[in-house]
XYZ file of C-alpha atoms in Angstrom:
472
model
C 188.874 -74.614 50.427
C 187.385 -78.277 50.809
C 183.986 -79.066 50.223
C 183.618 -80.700 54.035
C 185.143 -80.012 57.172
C 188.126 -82.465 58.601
C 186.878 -83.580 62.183
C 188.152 -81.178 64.625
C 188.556 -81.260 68.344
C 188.528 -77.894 70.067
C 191.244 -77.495 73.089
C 188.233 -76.418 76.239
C 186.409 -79.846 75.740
C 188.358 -83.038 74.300
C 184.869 -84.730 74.219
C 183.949 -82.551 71.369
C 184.553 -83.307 67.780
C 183.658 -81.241 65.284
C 182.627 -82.211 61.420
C 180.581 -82.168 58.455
C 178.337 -84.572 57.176
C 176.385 -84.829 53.909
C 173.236 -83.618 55.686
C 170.385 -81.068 54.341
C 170.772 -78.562 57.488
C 169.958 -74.852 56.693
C 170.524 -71.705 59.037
C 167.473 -69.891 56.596
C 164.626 -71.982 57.354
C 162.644 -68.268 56.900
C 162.611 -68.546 53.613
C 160.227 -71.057 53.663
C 158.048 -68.697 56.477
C 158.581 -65.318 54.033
C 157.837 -67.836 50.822
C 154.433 -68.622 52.388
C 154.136 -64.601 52.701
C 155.050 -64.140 48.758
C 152.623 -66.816 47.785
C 149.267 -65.672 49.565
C 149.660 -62.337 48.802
C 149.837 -63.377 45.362
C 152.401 -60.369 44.387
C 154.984 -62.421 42.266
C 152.434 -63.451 40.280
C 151.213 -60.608 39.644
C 154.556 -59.010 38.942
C 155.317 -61.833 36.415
C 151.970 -60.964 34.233
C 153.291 -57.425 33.464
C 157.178 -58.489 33.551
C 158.815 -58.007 29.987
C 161.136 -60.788 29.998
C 163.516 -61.156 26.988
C 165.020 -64.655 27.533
C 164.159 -67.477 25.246
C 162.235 -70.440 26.876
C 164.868 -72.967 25.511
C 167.476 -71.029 27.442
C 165.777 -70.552 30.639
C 166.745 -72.723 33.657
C 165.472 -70.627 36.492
C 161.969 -68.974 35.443
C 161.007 -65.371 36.629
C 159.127 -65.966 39.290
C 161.698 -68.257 41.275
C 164.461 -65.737 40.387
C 161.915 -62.616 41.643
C 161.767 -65.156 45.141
C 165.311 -65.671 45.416
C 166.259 -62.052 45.019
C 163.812 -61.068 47.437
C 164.315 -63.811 50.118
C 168.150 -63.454 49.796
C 167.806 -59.574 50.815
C 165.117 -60.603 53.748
C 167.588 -63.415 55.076
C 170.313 -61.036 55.339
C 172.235 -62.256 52.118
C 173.129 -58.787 50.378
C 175.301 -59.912 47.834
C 174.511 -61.947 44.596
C 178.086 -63.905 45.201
C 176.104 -64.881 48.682
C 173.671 -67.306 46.287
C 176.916 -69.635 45.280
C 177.634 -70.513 48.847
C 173.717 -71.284 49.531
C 173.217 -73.276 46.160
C 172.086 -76.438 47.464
C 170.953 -74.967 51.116
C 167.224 -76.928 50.952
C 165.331 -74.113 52.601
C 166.099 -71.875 49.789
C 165.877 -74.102 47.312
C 162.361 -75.050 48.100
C 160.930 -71.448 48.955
C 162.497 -69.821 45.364
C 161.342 -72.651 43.304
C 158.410 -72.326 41.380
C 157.993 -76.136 41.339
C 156.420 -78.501 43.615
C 157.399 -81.940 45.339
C 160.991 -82.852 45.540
C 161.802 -81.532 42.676
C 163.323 -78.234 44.026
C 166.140 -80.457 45.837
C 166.347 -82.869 42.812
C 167.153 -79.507 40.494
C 170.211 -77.362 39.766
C 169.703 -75.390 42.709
C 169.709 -71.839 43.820
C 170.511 -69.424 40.993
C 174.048 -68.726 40.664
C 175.306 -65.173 41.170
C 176.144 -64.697 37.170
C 172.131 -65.503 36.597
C 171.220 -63.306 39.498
C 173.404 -60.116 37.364
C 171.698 -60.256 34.544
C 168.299 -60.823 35.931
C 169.021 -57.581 37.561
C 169.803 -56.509 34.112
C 166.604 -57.356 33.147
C 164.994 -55.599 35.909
C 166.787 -52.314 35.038
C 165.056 -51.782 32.185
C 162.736 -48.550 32.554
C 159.528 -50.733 32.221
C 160.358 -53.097 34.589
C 161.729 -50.739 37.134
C 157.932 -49.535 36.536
C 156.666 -52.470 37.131
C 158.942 -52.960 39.919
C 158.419 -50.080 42.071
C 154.474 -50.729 41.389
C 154.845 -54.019 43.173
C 156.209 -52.682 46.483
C 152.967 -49.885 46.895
C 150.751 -53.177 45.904
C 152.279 -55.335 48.208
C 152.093 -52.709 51.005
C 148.361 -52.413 49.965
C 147.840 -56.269 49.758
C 149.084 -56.518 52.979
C 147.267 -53.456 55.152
C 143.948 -54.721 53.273
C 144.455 -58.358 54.544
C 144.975 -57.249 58.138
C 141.640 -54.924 57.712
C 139.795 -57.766 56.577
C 139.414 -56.887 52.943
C 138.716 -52.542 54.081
C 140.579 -50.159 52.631
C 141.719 -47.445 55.578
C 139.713 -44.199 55.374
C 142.837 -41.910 55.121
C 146.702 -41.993 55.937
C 149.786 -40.045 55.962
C 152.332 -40.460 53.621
C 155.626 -39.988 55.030
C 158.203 -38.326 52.745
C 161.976 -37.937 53.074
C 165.645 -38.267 52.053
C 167.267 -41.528 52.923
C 171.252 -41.340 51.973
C 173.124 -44.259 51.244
C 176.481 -44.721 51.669
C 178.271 -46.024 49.032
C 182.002 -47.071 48.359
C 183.991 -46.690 44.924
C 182.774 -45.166 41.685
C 179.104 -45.690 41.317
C 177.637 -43.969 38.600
C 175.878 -40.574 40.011
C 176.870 -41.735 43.377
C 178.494 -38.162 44.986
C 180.245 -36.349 47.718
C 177.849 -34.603 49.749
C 178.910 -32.111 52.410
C 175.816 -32.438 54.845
C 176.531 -35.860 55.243
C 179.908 -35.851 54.552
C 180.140 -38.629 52.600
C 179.999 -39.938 49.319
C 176.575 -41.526 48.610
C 173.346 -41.425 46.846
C 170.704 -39.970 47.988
C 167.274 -41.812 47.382
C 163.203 -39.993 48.122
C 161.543 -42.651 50.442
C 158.083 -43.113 50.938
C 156.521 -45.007 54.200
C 153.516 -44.655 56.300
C 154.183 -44.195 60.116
C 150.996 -45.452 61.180
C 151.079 -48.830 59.625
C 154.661 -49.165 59.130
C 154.748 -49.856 55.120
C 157.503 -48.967 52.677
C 155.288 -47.760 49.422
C 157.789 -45.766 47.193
C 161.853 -45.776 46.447
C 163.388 -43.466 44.117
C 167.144 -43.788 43.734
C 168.779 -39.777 43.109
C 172.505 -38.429 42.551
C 174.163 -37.807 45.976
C 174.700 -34.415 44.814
C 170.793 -33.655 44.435
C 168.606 -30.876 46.733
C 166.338 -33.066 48.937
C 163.350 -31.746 47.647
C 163.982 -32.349 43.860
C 161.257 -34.182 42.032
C 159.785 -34.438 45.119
C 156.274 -33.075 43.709
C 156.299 -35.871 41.293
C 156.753 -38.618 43.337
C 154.589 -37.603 45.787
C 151.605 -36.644 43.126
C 152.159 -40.262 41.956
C 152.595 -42.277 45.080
C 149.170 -40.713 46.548
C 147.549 -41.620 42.800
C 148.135 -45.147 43.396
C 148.174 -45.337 47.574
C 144.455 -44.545 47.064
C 143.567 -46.450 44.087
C 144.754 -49.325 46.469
C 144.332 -49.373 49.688
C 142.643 -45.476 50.963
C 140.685 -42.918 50.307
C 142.132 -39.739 51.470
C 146.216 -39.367 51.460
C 147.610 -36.463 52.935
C 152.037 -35.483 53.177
C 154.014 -35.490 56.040
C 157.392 -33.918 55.353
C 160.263 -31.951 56.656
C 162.014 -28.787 56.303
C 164.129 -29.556 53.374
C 160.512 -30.078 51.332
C 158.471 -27.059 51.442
C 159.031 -25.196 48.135
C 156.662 -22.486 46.639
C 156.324 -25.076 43.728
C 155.800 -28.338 45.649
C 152.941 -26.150 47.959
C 151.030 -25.222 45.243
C 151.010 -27.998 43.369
C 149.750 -29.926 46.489
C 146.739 -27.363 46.890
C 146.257 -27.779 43.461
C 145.515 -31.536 44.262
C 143.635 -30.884 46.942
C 146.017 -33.136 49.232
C 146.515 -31.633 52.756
C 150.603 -31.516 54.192
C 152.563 -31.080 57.395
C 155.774 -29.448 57.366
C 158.597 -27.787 59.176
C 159.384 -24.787 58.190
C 163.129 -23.748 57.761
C 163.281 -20.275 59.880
C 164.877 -16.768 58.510
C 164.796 -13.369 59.516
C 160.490 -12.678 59.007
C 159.759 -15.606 60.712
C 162.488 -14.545 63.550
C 160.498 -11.368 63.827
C 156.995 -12.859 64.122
C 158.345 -15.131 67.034
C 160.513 -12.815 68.807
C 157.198 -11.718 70.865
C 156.973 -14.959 72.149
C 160.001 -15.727 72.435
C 159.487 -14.695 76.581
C 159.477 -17.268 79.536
C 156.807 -16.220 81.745
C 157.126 -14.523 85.132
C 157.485 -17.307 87.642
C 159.682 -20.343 88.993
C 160.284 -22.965 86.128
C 158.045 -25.983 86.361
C 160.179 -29.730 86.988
C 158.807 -30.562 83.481
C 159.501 -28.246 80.398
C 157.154 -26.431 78.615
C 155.757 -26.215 75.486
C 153.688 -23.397 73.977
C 152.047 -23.122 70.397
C 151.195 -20.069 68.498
C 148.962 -19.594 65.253
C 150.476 -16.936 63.088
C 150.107 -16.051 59.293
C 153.077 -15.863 57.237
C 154.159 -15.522 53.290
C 157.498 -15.948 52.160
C 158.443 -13.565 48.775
C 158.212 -17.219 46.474
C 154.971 -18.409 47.983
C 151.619 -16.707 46.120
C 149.600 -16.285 49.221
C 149.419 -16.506 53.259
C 149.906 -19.899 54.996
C 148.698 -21.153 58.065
C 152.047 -21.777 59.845
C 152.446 -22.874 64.035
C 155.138 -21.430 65.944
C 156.155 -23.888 68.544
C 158.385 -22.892 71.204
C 159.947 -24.746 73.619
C 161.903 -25.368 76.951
C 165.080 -27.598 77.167
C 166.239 -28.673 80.198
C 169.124 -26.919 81.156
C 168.783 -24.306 78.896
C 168.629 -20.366 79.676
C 166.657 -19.507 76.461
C 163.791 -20.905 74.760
C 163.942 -23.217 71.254
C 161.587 -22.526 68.841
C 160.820 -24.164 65.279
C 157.672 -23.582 62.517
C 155.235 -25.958 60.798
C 153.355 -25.051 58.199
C 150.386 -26.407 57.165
C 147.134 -26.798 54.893
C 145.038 -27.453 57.516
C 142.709 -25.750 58.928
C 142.073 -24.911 62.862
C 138.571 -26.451 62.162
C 140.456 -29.586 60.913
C 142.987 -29.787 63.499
C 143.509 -27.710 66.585
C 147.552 -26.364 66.794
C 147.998 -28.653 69.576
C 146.725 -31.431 67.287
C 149.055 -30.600 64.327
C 152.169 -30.811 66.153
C 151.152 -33.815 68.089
C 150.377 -35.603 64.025
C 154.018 -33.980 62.643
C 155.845 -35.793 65.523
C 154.324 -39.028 64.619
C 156.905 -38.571 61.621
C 159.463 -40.423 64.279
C 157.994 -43.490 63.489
C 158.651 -43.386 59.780
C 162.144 -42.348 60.089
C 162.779 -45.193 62.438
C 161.094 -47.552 59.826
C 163.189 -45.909 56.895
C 166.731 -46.316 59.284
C 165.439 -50.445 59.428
C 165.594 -50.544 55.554
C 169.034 -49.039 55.819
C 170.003 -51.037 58.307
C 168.732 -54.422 58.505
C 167.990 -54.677 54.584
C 171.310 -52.861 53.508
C 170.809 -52.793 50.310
C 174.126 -53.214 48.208
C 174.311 -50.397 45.823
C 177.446 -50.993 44.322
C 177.099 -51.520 40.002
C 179.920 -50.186 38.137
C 179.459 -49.839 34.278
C 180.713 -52.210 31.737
C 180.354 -53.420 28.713
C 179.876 -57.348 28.673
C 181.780 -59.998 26.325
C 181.419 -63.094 25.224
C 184.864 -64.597 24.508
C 185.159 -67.947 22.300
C 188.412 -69.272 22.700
C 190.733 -65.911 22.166
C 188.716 -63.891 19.639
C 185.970 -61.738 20.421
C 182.734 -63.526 19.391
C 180.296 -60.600 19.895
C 179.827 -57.469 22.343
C 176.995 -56.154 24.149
C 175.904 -52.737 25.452
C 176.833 -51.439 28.314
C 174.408 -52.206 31.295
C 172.790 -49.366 33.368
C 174.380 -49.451 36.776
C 171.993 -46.440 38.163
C 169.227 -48.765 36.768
C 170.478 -51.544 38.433
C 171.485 -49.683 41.666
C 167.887 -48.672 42.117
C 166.263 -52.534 41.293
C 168.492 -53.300 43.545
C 166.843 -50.686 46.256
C 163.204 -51.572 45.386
C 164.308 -55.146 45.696
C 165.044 -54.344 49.069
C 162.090 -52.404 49.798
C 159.575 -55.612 48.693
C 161.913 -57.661 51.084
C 161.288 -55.484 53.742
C 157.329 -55.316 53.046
C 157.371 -59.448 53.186
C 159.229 -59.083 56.642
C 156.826 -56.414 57.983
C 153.823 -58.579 57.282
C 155.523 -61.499 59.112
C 156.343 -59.133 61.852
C 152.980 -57.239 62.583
C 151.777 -60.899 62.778
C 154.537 -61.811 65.733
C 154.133 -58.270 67.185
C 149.615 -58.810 66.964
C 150.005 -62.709 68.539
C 152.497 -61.680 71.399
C 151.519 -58.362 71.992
C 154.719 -56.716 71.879
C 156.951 -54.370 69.363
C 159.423 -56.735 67.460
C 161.995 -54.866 64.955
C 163.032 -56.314 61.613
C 166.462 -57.703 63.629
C 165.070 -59.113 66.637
C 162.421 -60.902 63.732
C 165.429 -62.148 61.892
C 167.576 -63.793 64.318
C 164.776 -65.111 66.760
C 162.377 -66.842 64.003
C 164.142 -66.645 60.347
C 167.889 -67.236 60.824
C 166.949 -70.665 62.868
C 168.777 -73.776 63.012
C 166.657 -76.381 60.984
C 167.104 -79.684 59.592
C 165.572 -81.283 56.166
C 164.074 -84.908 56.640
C 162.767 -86.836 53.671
C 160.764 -90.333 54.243
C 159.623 -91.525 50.655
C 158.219 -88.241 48.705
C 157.260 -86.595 51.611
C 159.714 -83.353 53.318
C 159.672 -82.553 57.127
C 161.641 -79.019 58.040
C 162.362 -80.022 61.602
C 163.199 -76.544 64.120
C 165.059 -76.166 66.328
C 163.570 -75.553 69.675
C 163.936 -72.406 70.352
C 162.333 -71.079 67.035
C 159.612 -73.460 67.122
C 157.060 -71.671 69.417
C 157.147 -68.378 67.172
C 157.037 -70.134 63.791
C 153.404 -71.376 65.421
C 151.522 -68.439 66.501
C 153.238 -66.879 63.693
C 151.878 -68.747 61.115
C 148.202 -69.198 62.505
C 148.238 -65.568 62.383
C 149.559 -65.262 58.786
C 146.765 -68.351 57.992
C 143.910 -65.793 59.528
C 144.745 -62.965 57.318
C 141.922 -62.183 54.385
C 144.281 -62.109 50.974
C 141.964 -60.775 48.029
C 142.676 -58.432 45.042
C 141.152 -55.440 44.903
């Protein structure tokens, strides 16, 4: 393929020619939007500080922090593969929002890095204290950002939102399996989000072969150790049926952190419903009804009674009634029954957040394991260890979840200025992926819009300038 396009003229309109022309246009002026995101919020920074990075200074071409952008700004922009940074190498928006230097500079440079520096930066990533390090940054970037739109306040309490997320994968990825729920073959990550607010906070990647609720406890004992050492108080669980262990339970009383859950039904709980499991005497109402019961139930694992909620429903349509169980740490003087279910529904939200990361992000879980060479002329010069593709695999994931957490910030600003609900796409295509145009007079840049993006990039960034960044 040619470097420029040979004018064309298309067969509807001979008045049309079509070409190339050495010109610094860019289709990602977002970068430059989410960029101004990264940099107030001050997170690659602080990633950077507690970073181990191997590489020798005299080696280094692209420093840590403008490789931590690009990864991050590539994902948000919709570019999920590292071959995607060759083809945008010298696009200027990019250039100038990954680079940590000022000026022209960034367009006088070697631009974007190149997909082989991109690899082993995720190399470096994998190791287990940067994955640490890593997964830390998405819960502080989620905090950054919720404490910025409260002025500085941290929120009195929230709900942590807890659940399975599988991902589809193709080939052989290591600990990537066939799973016959989903019938596919995929791995099958524990994703933590808060419905209220909207923020990712937690990403752990699993074997596709794994029960949903293993090492739930742990994650979820960590995640609420660090939600409210940064941005709340009081953290209480929101999960779903495939959660509620004796184990997981009782180590959550033993925390003293309140949960939500369905409850997976079997023959006692049958029984203990089947008395109101009656439609009462009477014509059927035009809307369907809903009625909630307290009862008092222990399965033969579980080392004491539970408050559980029977809630049984009518379908439209349907001779007999549904029915379905939540179970609960709470209290009727905490929350009425009524109350309860109407918090456990909220869960939609979170599930439609977590179905944006797997859609919109995508992230590209596809490392295989090998062992890397260095070949001088035809002899082998030296040989290095094979490279963690799990590891990788699950940088790869968190990557995604910090490029989601920049996006969300950028659109709870468009969705507080225009007063409507903008998804992660609608953001993308209406004020990042935006025809633009670089113009340089002397040493001075100008990222000319195009018209139709212009109007949101300026109540969109007033509203990012009013936002109160500060450390905790």
């Amino acid at each position: 393929m040619g470097k420029t396009l040979q004018p064309v003229i298309p067969g509807f309109n001979r008045s049309l020619q079509i070409e190339s022309r050495a010109e610094r246009l860019t289709g990602d002026p977002g970068a430059v939007l989410l960029r101004e995101v990264l940099e107030r919020s001050g997170i690659v920074s602080w990633m950077t500080a507690r970073l181990n990075h191997p590489r020798r200074k005299v080696d280094v071409t692209h420093d840590l922090a403008s490789l931590i952008r690009t990864s991050v700004l590539l994902s948000a922009q919709g570019w999920r593969d590292h071959d995607d940074a060759d083809a945008l190498r010298h696009d200027p928006a990019f250039r100038l929002a990954a680079s940590s230097s000022a000026g022209l500079t960034p367009l006088e440079g070697p631009g974007l890095a190149s997909q082989p520096t991109l690899s082993r930066f995720t190399a470096i990533m994998a190791e287990p204290a940067n994955i640490k390090v890593l997964r830390e940054a998405v819960l502080e970037m989620a905090g950054r950002g919720i404490r910025a739109k409260r002025q500085g306040k941290r929120m009195p309490s929230v709900t942590l939102d807890v659940d399975s997320a599988p991902v589809e994968v193709h080939g052989h990825q290591p600990k990537a399996e066939w799973n016959g729920h989903y019938n596919a073959r995929i791995y099958h990550p524990l994703i933590t989000s808060i419905a209220e607010t909207g923020d990712m906070l937690d990403a752990r990647l699993r074997a596709g072969n794994v029960g949903t609720a293993e090492g739930a406890l742990d994650v979820i004992l960590d995640v609420v150790d660090r939600a409210r050492n940064s941005f709340c108080d009081v953290a209480m669980v929101r999960i779903d049926a495939g959660f509620p262990s004796a184990a997981l339970l009782a180590g959550l009383e033993a925390r003293g952190i309140d949960y939500v859950s369905r409850l997976r039904a079997n023959p006692v709980l049958d029984r203990l419903a089947e008395p109101h499991m009656v439609r009462p005497v009477g014509r059927r109402p035009v809307q369907p009804r809903t009625w909630l019961r307290e009862l008092r139930y222990q399965a033969d694992s579980w080392d004491r009674p539970r408050r559980v909620i029977l809630v049984v429903k009518e379908r439209e349509g349907d001779l007999l009634l549904d029915r379905f169980f939540l179970v609960t740490s709470l209290s009727w003087t905490k929350l009425l029954r009524h109350e309860v279910l109407a918090h456990y529904r909220e869960r939609g939200k979170a599930e439609g957040h977590m179905g944006e990361l797997k859609d919109v992000l995508a992230p590209a879980l596809s490392s295989t394991n090998r062992a890397k060479s260095r070949l001088r002329g035809k002899k082998l010069k030296s040989r290095t260890p094979a490279i963690d593709a799990f590891a990788c695999n699950e940088v790869r994931l968190l990557m995604a979840c910090l490029a989601y957490q920049v996006m969300h910030i950028a659109r709870r600003a468009m969705e507080k200025t225009t007063r409507t609900g903008w998804s992660l796409r609608r953001l993308r295509e209406r004020v990042l992926r935006a025809g633009a145009r670089m113009v340089i007079s002397g040493r001075r840049m100008t990222l000319a819009l195009s018209a139709a993006a212009a109007p949101f990039w300026q109540v969109l960034w007033r509203q990012l300038a009013a936002l109160h960044w500060a450390d905790p």
